[in-house]
């Protein structure tokens, strides 16, 4: 359907799915941009029950112009990346112009990817020692997360902390689907939990996730930030304060601006920062805002993010090269 009649798809069920539900996994695998539990009494009741996010998602998706997918970049073809100088003198490439302010795709054809190639024989210098990777995503995020995590040649030797905006009740299905398709250990973060290398920690339903001064998980029920709980901003801010230049921040597709200012904060602190490009974002709100704030050192499609993560975390140069920003 998505190849012939591309439309933004929100899959709805009448009850919270069972753990590992094949239906939800198949929906994510084939391009659904959001999952939600249907409230039979309608959107007004949904809003009263705390599901106003569903109403916002449906309204936003009705305005999204979906671009037909005709191909997908192979990680083996990745040969050029966007990089930048420190924020004070940064000149970050703006996203490519689109026919609509909201554009949705799952993978951009090679001809549509805007990158700068480097002179032959030059390579990107690795950053300092990285101790953690923080990722934030919203609408359209699950398939992008799968692409990035599955693109890693092996589990990273550092923990990954993740905020993915989801309707309540779908966390178990997301973890099951990502675990099965990436072969990584993915768990729901718990308060006070120490972080282990190679493990992905997903913020729980309706709780903010931060990291305390010792690097352990710190959950709280403070008011929503940027309309969300868990909030990417809360996570990124704590990572910036705790890890400074020893972190990587990745901001992916999503509505609004959750995490945008904090990605810039991470960059100001010396962290490596990545924003998903417009061409592959279902909604370029969050990463687009970060780019406007010059918070992104790299502006990349998902297929390239894996290589950049491995390079900065492990020093691997597989399929990685770069040129200065214009």
mmCIF file of C-alpha atoms in Angstrom:
data_model
loop_
_atom_site.group_PDB
_atom_site.id
_atom_site.type_symbol
_atom_site.label_atom_id
_atom_site.label_comp_id
_atom_site.label_asym_id
_atom_site.label_seq_id
_atom_site.Cartn_x
_atom_site.Cartn_y
_atom_site.Cartn_z
ATOM 1 C CA UNK A 1 0.000 0.000 0.000
ATOM 2 C CA UNK A 2 2.745 2.453 0.973
ATOM 3 C CA UNK A 3 4.541 1.924 -2.347
ATOM 4 C CA UNK A 4 1.409 2.473 -4.476
ATOM 5 C CA UNK A 5 -0.811 4.787 -2.397
ATOM 6 C CA UNK A 6 1.393 6.303 0.322
ATOM 7 C CA UNK A 7 -0.568 7.795 3.212
ATOM 8 C CA UNK A 8 0.274 8.348 6.891
ATOM 9 C CA UNK A 9 -1.099 5.332 8.776
ATOM 10 C CA UNK A 10 -2.099 5.304 12.438
ATOM 11 C CA UNK A 11 -2.940 1.811 13.636
ATOM 12 C CA UNK A 12 -5.599 1.651 16.342
ATOM 13 C CA UNK A 13 -6.675 -1.286 18.504
ATOM 14 C CA UNK A 14 -9.624 -1.680 20.874
ATOM 15 C CA UNK A 15 -7.438 -2.889 23.726
ATOM 16 C CA UNK A 16 -3.868 -2.681 24.899
ATOM 17 C CA UNK A 17 -1.929 -5.297 22.899
ATOM 18 C CA UNK A 18 -0.360 -8.345 24.466
ATOM 19 C CA UNK A 19 3.402 -8.431 24.818
ATOM 20 C CA UNK A 20 4.988 -9.260 21.484
ATOM 21 C CA UNK A 21 1.745 -8.872 19.565
ATOM 22 C CA UNK A 22 2.417 -9.848 15.953
ATOM 23 C CA UNK A 23 -0.186 -7.380 14.698
ATOM 24 C CA UNK A 24 1.541 -4.348 16.195
ATOM 25 C CA UNK A 25 4.956 -5.612 15.096
ATOM 26 C CA UNK A 26 3.756 -6.065 11.526
ATOM 27 C CA UNK A 27 2.200 -2.602 11.551
ATOM 28 C CA UNK A 28 5.491 -1.016 12.614
ATOM 29 C CA UNK A 29 7.471 -3.118 10.156
ATOM 30 C CA UNK A 30 5.332 -2.046 7.218
ATOM 31 C CA UNK A 31 5.298 1.668 7.913
ATOM 32 C CA UNK A 32 2.624 2.657 10.443
ATOM 33 C CA UNK A 33 3.650 6.041 11.837
ATOM 34 C CA UNK A 34 1.806 5.683 15.153
ATOM 35 C CA UNK A 35 -0.014 3.150 17.326
ATOM 36 C CA UNK A 36 -2.972 3.971 19.545
ATOM 37 C CA UNK A 37 -5.749 2.388 21.599
ATOM 38 C CA UNK A 38 -9.189 3.297 20.271
ATOM 39 C CA UNK A 39 -11.603 4.924 22.709
ATOM 40 C CA UNK A 40 -15.106 3.893 21.495
ATOM 41 C CA UNK A 41 -16.800 6.952 23.013
ATOM 42 C CA UNK A 42 -14.837 9.268 20.718
ATOM 43 C CA UNK A 43 -12.115 11.887 20.812
ATOM 44 C CA UNK A 44 -13.756 14.042 23.500
ATOM 45 C CA UNK A 45 -13.659 11.144 25.936
ATOM 46 C CA UNK A 46 -10.141 10.321 24.780
ATOM 47 C CA UNK A 47 -8.998 13.794 25.718
ATOM 48 C CA UNK A 48 -10.645 13.508 29.153
ATOM 49 C CA UNK A 49 -8.921 10.156 29.683
ATOM 50 C CA UNK A 50 -5.483 11.642 29.042
ATOM 51 C CA UNK A 51 -5.223 10.675 25.366
ATOM 52 C CA UNK A 52 -5.272 14.174 23.926
ATOM 53 C CA UNK A 53 -2.013 13.273 22.239
ATOM 54 C CA UNK A 54 -3.959 10.922 19.977
ATOM 55 C CA UNK A 55 -6.175 13.775 18.823
ATOM 56 C CA UNK A 56 -3.114 15.925 18.100
ATOM 57 C CA UNK A 57 -1.470 13.069 16.213
ATOM 58 C CA UNK A 58 -4.499 12.409 14.005
ATOM 59 C CA UNK A 59 -4.869 16.094 13.177
ATOM 60 C CA UNK A 60 -1.176 16.465 12.400
ATOM 61 C CA UNK A 61 -1.051 13.329 10.256
ATOM 62 C CA UNK A 62 -4.010 14.563 8.214
ATOM 63 C CA UNK A 63 -1.782 17.408 7.005
ATOM 64 C CA UNK A 64 1.285 15.309 6.203
ATOM 65 C CA UNK A 65 2.199 14.885 2.558
ATOM 66 C CA UNK A 66 3.704 11.433 2.087
ATOM 67 C CA UNK A 67 6.352 10.886 -0.571
ATOM 68 C CA UNK A 68 6.254 7.550 -2.401
ATOM 69 C CA UNK A 69 9.182 5.345 -1.491
ATOM 70 C CA UNK A 70 11.144 4.003 -4.422
ATOM 71 C CA UNK A 71 14.313 2.753 -2.831
ATOM 72 C CA UNK A 72 16.441 2.539 0.272
ATOM 73 C CA UNK A 73 20.052 3.448 0.870
ATOM 74 C CA UNK A 74 22.339 0.552 1.706
ATOM 75 C CA UNK A 75 24.657 1.157 4.616
ATOM 76 C CA UNK A 76 27.457 -0.139 2.403
ATOM 77 C CA UNK A 77 26.980 2.867 0.118
ATOM 78 C CA UNK A 78 27.399 5.435 2.870
ATOM 79 C CA UNK A 79 30.422 7.535 1.893
ATOM 80 C CA UNK A 80 29.786 11.098 3.034
ATOM 81 C CA UNK A 81 28.425 12.777 6.155
ATOM 82 C CA UNK A 82 27.536 16.267 7.288
ATOM 83 C CA UNK A 83 29.819 17.620 10.004
ATOM 84 C CA UNK A 84 30.354 20.967 11.576
ATOM 85 C CA UNK A 85 32.614 23.185 13.625
ATOM 86 C CA UNK A 86 31.813 24.108 17.260
ATOM 87 C CA UNK A 87 28.468 25.899 17.713
ATOM 88 C CA UNK A 88 29.914 29.403 17.965
ATOM 89 C CA UNK A 89 31.113 29.290 14.375
ATOM 90 C CA UNK A 90 28.879 26.546 13.058
ATOM 91 C CA UNK A 91 27.312 26.724 9.644
ATOM 92 C CA UNK A 92 24.816 23.883 9.546
ATOM 93 C CA UNK A 93 23.215 22.908 6.258
ATOM 94 C CA UNK A 94 19.494 23.687 6.352
ATOM 95 C CA UNK A 95 17.072 20.919 5.412
ATOM 96 C CA UNK A 96 16.301 20.493 1.740
ATOM 97 C CA UNK A 97 13.258 22.473 0.566
ATOM 98 C CA UNK A 98 10.028 20.539 0.306
ATOM 99 C CA UNK A 99 6.807 21.118 -1.586
ATOM 100 C CA UNK A 100 4.956 21.032 1.728
ATOM 101 C CA UNK A 101 6.106 22.141 5.168
ATOM 102 C CA UNK A 102 5.364 18.631 6.351
ATOM 103 C CA UNK A 103 6.848 15.801 4.321
ATOM 104 C CA UNK A 104 6.857 12.097 5.159
ATOM 105 C CA UNK A 105 9.102 9.344 3.849
ATOM 106 C CA UNK A 106 10.651 6.242 5.317
ATOM 107 C CA UNK A 107 13.791 6.149 3.208
ATOM 108 C CA UNK A 108 15.092 8.675 0.737
ATOM 109 C CA UNK A 109 16.369 7.508 -2.666
ATOM 110 C CA UNK A 110 20.075 8.092 -3.116
ATOM 111 C CA UNK A 111 19.438 10.858 -5.647
ATOM 112 C CA UNK A 112 17.483 12.838 -3.063
ATOM 113 C CA UNK A 113 20.053 12.663 -0.273
ATOM 114 C CA UNK A 114 21.865 15.967 0.153
ATOM 115 C CA UNK A 115 25.395 15.422 1.371
ATOM 116 C CA UNK A 116 28.831 16.813 0.885
ATOM 117 C CA UNK A 117 31.599 14.539 -0.223
ATOM 118 C CA UNK A 118 35.092 14.885 1.147
ATOM 119 C CA UNK A 119 38.382 15.021 -0.733
ATOM 120 C CA UNK A 120 39.748 11.540 -1.396
ATOM 121 C CA UNK A 121 41.885 10.166 1.401
ATOM 122 C CA UNK A 122 40.527 12.373 4.197
ATOM 123 C CA UNK A 123 38.523 11.067 7.125
ATOM 124 C CA UNK A 124 36.523 12.433 10.000
ATOM 125 C CA UNK A 125 38.402 12.821 13.267
ATOM 126 C CA UNK A 126 36.765 10.928 16.156
ATOM 127 C CA UNK A 127 35.520 12.829 19.170
ATOM 128 C CA UNK A 128 36.709 12.307 22.744
ATOM 129 C CA UNK A 129 35.756 9.257 24.770
ATOM 130 C CA UNK A 130 32.003 8.639 24.587
ATOM 131 C CA UNK A 131 30.230 7.177 27.622
ATOM 132 C CA UNK A 132 26.555 7.313 26.629
ATOM 133 C CA UNK A 133 24.192 7.715 23.664
ATOM 134 C CA UNK A 134 20.857 9.524 24.170
ATOM 135 C CA UNK A 135 18.096 9.259 21.557
ATOM 136 C CA UNK A 136 14.767 11.078 21.323
ATOM 137 C CA UNK A 137 11.952 10.276 18.887
ATOM 138 C CA UNK A 138 8.242 10.826 18.424
ATOM 139 C CA UNK A 139 5.873 10.381 15.463
ATOM 140 C CA UNK A 140 7.361 7.924 12.975
ATOM 141 C CA UNK A 141 10.167 7.018 15.353
ATOM 142 C CA UNK A 142 9.905 3.218 15.779
ATOM 143 C CA UNK A 143 10.911 2.245 12.202
ATOM 144 C CA UNK A 144 13.753 4.780 12.334
ATOM 145 C CA UNK A 145 14.977 3.361 15.634
ATOM 146 C CA UNK A 146 14.896 -0.103 14.118
ATOM 147 C CA UNK A 147 16.984 1.049 11.150
ATOM 148 C CA UNK A 148 19.584 2.699 13.381
ATOM 149 C CA UNK A 149 19.872 -0.104 15.928
ATOM 150 C CA UNK A 150 19.838 -2.845 13.325
ATOM 151 C CA UNK A 151 22.535 -0.981 11.396
ATOM 152 C CA UNK A 152 25.026 -1.356 14.242
ATOM 153 C CA UNK A 153 27.555 -4.071 13.477
ATOM 154 C CA UNK A 154 27.599 -5.041 17.169
ATOM 155 C CA UNK A 155 26.187 -3.718 20.452
ATOM 156 C CA UNK A 156 27.850 -0.453 21.419
ATOM 157 C CA UNK A 157 30.205 -0.596 24.423
ATOM 158 C CA UNK A 158 28.155 2.157 26.083
ATOM 159 C CA UNK A 159 24.516 2.355 27.224
ATOM 160 C CA UNK A 160 21.796 3.894 25.054
ATOM 161 C CA UNK A 161 19.025 5.865 26.780
ATOM 162 C CA UNK A 162 15.879 6.424 24.752
ATOM 163 C CA UNK A 163 12.703 8.472 24.910
ATOM 164 C CA UNK A 164 10.106 7.458 22.309
ATOM 165 C CA UNK A 165 6.715 9.163 22.551
ATOM 166 C CA UNK A 166 4.096 6.392 22.554
ATOM 167 C CA UNK A 167 0.463 5.934 23.421
ATOM 168 C CA UNK A 168 0.132 4.147 26.735
ATOM 169 C CA UNK A 169 0.253 0.381 26.588
ATOM 170 C CA UNK A 170 2.432 -0.090 23.504
ATOM 171 C CA UNK A 171 5.795 -0.118 25.224
ATOM 172 C CA UNK A 172 6.007 -3.887 25.572
ATOM 173 C CA UNK A 173 5.165 -4.407 21.907
ATOM 174 C CA UNK A 174 7.808 -1.870 20.866
ATOM 175 C CA UNK A 175 10.470 -3.515 23.020
ATOM 176 C CA UNK A 176 9.584 -6.980 21.759
ATOM 177 C CA UNK A 177 9.648 -5.843 18.133
ATOM 178 C CA UNK A 178 12.926 -3.952 18.438
ATOM 179 C CA UNK A 179 14.586 -6.741 20.430
ATOM 180 C CA UNK A 180 13.602 -9.382 17.880
ATOM 181 C CA UNK A 181 14.646 -7.311 14.877
ATOM 182 C CA UNK A 182 17.888 -5.844 16.259
ATOM 183 C CA UNK A 183 19.061 -8.595 18.646
ATOM 184 C CA UNK A 184 19.913 -5.957 21.239
ATOM 185 C CA UNK A 185 18.929 -6.040 24.894
ATOM 186 C CA UNK A 186 16.182 -3.445 25.348
ATOM 187 C CA UNK A 187 14.565 -2.825 28.727
ATOM 188 C CA UNK A 188 12.174 -0.393 30.384
ATOM 189 C CA UNK A 189 14.201 1.900 32.624
ATOM 190 C CA UNK A 190 13.532 1.691 36.370
ATOM 191 C CA UNK A 191 14.310 4.270 39.022
ATOM 192 C CA UNK A 192 17.802 3.831 40.450
ATOM 193 C CA UNK A 193 18.826 1.370 37.758
ATOM 194 C CA UNK A 194 22.554 1.432 36.898
ATOM 195 C CA UNK A 195 23.365 1.616 33.192
ATOM 196 C CA UNK A 196 25.191 -1.243 31.477
ATOM 197 C CA UNK A 197 27.135 -1.129 28.196
ATOM 198 C CA UNK A 198 25.296 -2.457 25.163
ATOM 199 C CA UNK A 199 21.832 -2.127 26.712
ATOM 200 C CA UNK A 200 19.057 0.164 25.440
ATOM 201 C CA UNK A 201 16.987 1.796 28.208
ATOM 202 C CA UNK A 202 13.503 2.984 27.201
ATOM 203 C CA UNK A 203 11.736 5.602 29.320
ATOM 204 C CA UNK A 204 8.572 4.120 30.885
ATOM 205 C CA UNK A 205 5.027 5.255 30.205
ATOM 206 C CA UNK A 206 4.108 8.609 31.724
ATOM 207 C CA UNK A 207 7.416 9.143 33.582
ATOM 208 C CA UNK A 208 10.244 11.521 32.810
ATOM 209 C CA UNK A 209 13.640 9.845 32.602
ATOM 210 C CA UNK A 210 16.833 11.619 33.646
ATOM 211 C CA UNK A 211 20.247 10.499 34.871
ATOM 212 C CA UNK A 212 21.500 11.429 38.328
ATOM 213 C CA UNK A 213 25.004 12.541 39.305
ATOM 214 C CA UNK A 214 26.146 8.923 39.563
ATOM 215 C CA UNK A 215 24.777 8.048 36.126
ATOM 216 C CA UNK A 216 21.838 5.999 37.411
ATOM 217 C CA UNK A 217 18.295 6.276 36.079
ATOM 218 C CA UNK A 218 16.203 8.911 37.844
ATOM 219 C CA UNK A 219 12.475 8.806 37.071
ATOM 220 C CA UNK A 220 9.957 11.441 38.100
ATOM 221 C CA UNK A 221 6.347 12.463 37.550
ATOM 222 C CA UNK A 222 6.922 16.191 37.092
ATOM 223 C CA UNK A 223 4.461 17.985 34.777
ATOM 224 C CA UNK A 224 4.777 17.271 31.045
ATOM 225 C CA UNK A 225 7.444 19.273 29.252
ATOM 226 C CA UNK A 226 6.794 20.397 25.675
ATOM 227 C CA UNK A 227 3.474 18.587 26.019
ATOM 228 C CA UNK A 228 5.103 15.222 26.682
ATOM 229 C CA UNK A 229 5.893 12.900 29.545
ATOM 230 C CA UNK A 230 8.368 11.314 29.119
ATOM 231 C CA UNK A 231 10.096 14.290 27.542
ATOM 232 C CA UNK A 232 13.193 14.202 25.356
ATOM 233 C CA UNK A 233 14.155 17.598 26.778
ATOM 234 C CA UNK A 234 14.369 16.217 30.319
ATOM 235 C CA UNK A 235 16.629 13.373 29.206
ATOM 236 C CA UNK A 236 18.917 15.469 26.995
ATOM 237 C CA UNK A 237 19.289 18.156 29.649
ATOM 238 C CA UNK A 238 20.399 15.667 32.279
ATOM 239 C CA UNK A 239 22.802 13.986 29.843
ATOM 240 C CA UNK A 240 24.321 17.362 28.958
ATOM 241 C CA UNK A 241 24.829 18.196 32.635
ATOM 242 C CA UNK A 242 26.144 14.767 33.643
ATOM 243 C CA UNK A 243 28.264 13.758 30.637
ATOM 244 C CA UNK A 244 29.150 16.981 28.794
ATOM 245 C CA UNK A 245 31.480 16.153 25.861
ATOM 246 C CA UNK A 246 31.364 12.419 26.579
ATOM 247 C CA UNK A 247 27.904 11.910 25.059
ATOM 248 C CA UNK A 248 26.126 11.570 21.730
ATOM 249 C CA UNK A 249 22.637 13.035 21.279
ATOM 250 C CA UNK A 250 20.333 11.938 18.457
ATOM 251 C CA UNK A 251 17.032 13.713 17.714
ATOM 252 C CA UNK A 252 14.701 11.914 15.322
ATOM 253 C CA UNK A 253 11.383 12.489 13.553
ATOM 254 C CA UNK A 254 8.552 13.966 15.600
ATOM 255 C CA UNK A 255 6.034 16.773 16.026
ATOM 256 C CA UNK A 256 6.774 19.891 18.021
ATOM 257 C CA UNK A 257 10.114 20.877 19.508
ATOM 258 C CA UNK A 258 10.732 18.410 22.329
ATOM 259 C CA UNK A 259 14.491 18.053 22.783
ATOM 260 C CA UNK A 260 15.492 20.728 20.259
ATOM 261 C CA UNK A 261 16.915 23.317 22.663
ATOM 262 C CA UNK A 262 18.496 20.595 24.735
ATOM 263 C CA UNK A 263 20.260 19.121 21.703
ATOM 264 C CA UNK A 264 21.821 22.558 21.260
ATOM 265 C CA UNK A 265 22.714 22.511 24.967
ATOM 266 C CA UNK A 266 24.416 19.155 24.479
ATOM 267 C CA UNK A 267 26.386 20.573 21.571
ATOM 268 C CA UNK A 268 27.374 23.614 23.609
ATOM 269 C CA UNK A 269 28.713 21.198 26.229
ATOM 270 C CA UNK A 270 30.870 19.490 23.595
ATOM 271 C CA UNK A 271 28.705 16.457 22.828
ATOM 272 C CA UNK A 272 28.336 14.934 19.370
ATOM 273 C CA UNK A 273 24.842 15.840 18.120
ATOM 274 C CA UNK A 274 22.804 14.366 15.273
ATOM 275 C CA UNK A 275 19.444 15.414 13.803
ATOM 276 C CA UNK A 276 17.473 13.346 11.308
ATOM 277 C CA UNK A 277 17.188 14.965 7.895
ATOM 278 C CA UNK A 278 13.913 16.299 6.510
ATOM 279 C CA UNK A 279 13.777 13.907 3.568
ATOM 280 C CA UNK A 280 13.427 10.825 5.808
ATOM 281 C CA UNK A 281 11.406 12.351 8.670
ATOM 282 C CA UNK A 282 7.687 11.634 8.897
ATOM 283 C CA UNK A 283 7.398 14.979 10.691
ATOM 284 C CA UNK A 284 10.478 17.213 10.782
ATOM 285 C CA UNK A 285 9.341 19.248 13.773
ATOM 286 C CA UNK A 286 11.759 18.156 16.502
ATOM 287 C CA UNK A 287 14.899 17.699 14.395
ATOM 288 C CA UNK A 288 14.003 20.711 12.266
ATOM 289 C CA UNK A 289 13.822 22.956 15.336
ATOM 290 C CA UNK A 290 17.189 21.652 16.510
ATOM 291 C CA UNK A 291 18.718 22.423 13.118
ATOM 292 C CA UNK A 292 17.332 25.972 13.233
ATOM 293 C CA UNK A 293 19.027 26.406 16.607
ATOM 294 C CA UNK A 294 22.293 25.058 15.149
ATOM 295 C CA UNK A 295 22.160 22.226 17.624
ATOM 296 C CA UNK A 296 23.054 19.508 15.118
ATOM 297 C CA UNK A 297 26.625 18.689 14.198
ATOM 298 C CA UNK A 298 25.298 16.124 11.713
ATOM 299 C CA UNK A 299 22.088 16.147 9.636
ATOM 300 C CA UNK A 300 21.611 12.580 8.445
ATOM 301 C CA UNK A 301 19.192 9.889 7.240
ATOM 302 C CA UNK A 302 18.787 6.888 9.577
ATOM 303 C CA UNK A 303 20.982 4.600 7.471
ATOM 304 C CA UNK A 304 23.973 6.852 8.127
ATOM 305 C CA UNK A 305 23.424 7.447 11.808
ATOM 306 C CA UNK A 306 24.526 3.911 12.705
ATOM 307 C CA UNK A 307 27.957 4.431 11.150
ATOM 308 C CA UNK A 308 28.435 7.793 12.863
ATOM 309 C CA UNK A 309 27.538 6.285 16.235
ATOM 310 C CA UNK A 310 30.013 3.456 15.785
ATOM 311 C CA UNK A 311 32.709 5.874 14.669
ATOM 312 C CA UNK A 312 32.402 8.208 17.628
ATOM 313 C CA UNK A 313 31.843 5.478 20.214
ATOM 314 C CA UNK A 314 34.355 2.879 19.027
ATOM 315 C CA UNK A 315 36.580 4.729 16.567
ATOM 316 C CA UNK A 316 35.392 2.499 13.732
ATOM 317 C CA UNK A 317 35.876 4.000 10.275
ATOM 318 C CA UNK A 318 33.680 1.511 8.408
ATOM 319 C CA UNK A 319 31.658 3.371 5.774
ATOM 320 C CA UNK A 320 32.422 6.717 7.399
ATOM 321 C CA UNK A 321 33.795 9.862 5.804
ATOM 322 C CA UNK A 322 33.001 13.530 6.163
ATOM 323 C CA UNK A 323 33.429 17.056 4.880
ATOM 324 C CA UNK A 324 33.126 20.386 6.676
ATOM 325 C CA UNK A 325 29.770 22.140 6.621
ATOM 326 C CA UNK A 326 29.271 24.925 4.165
#
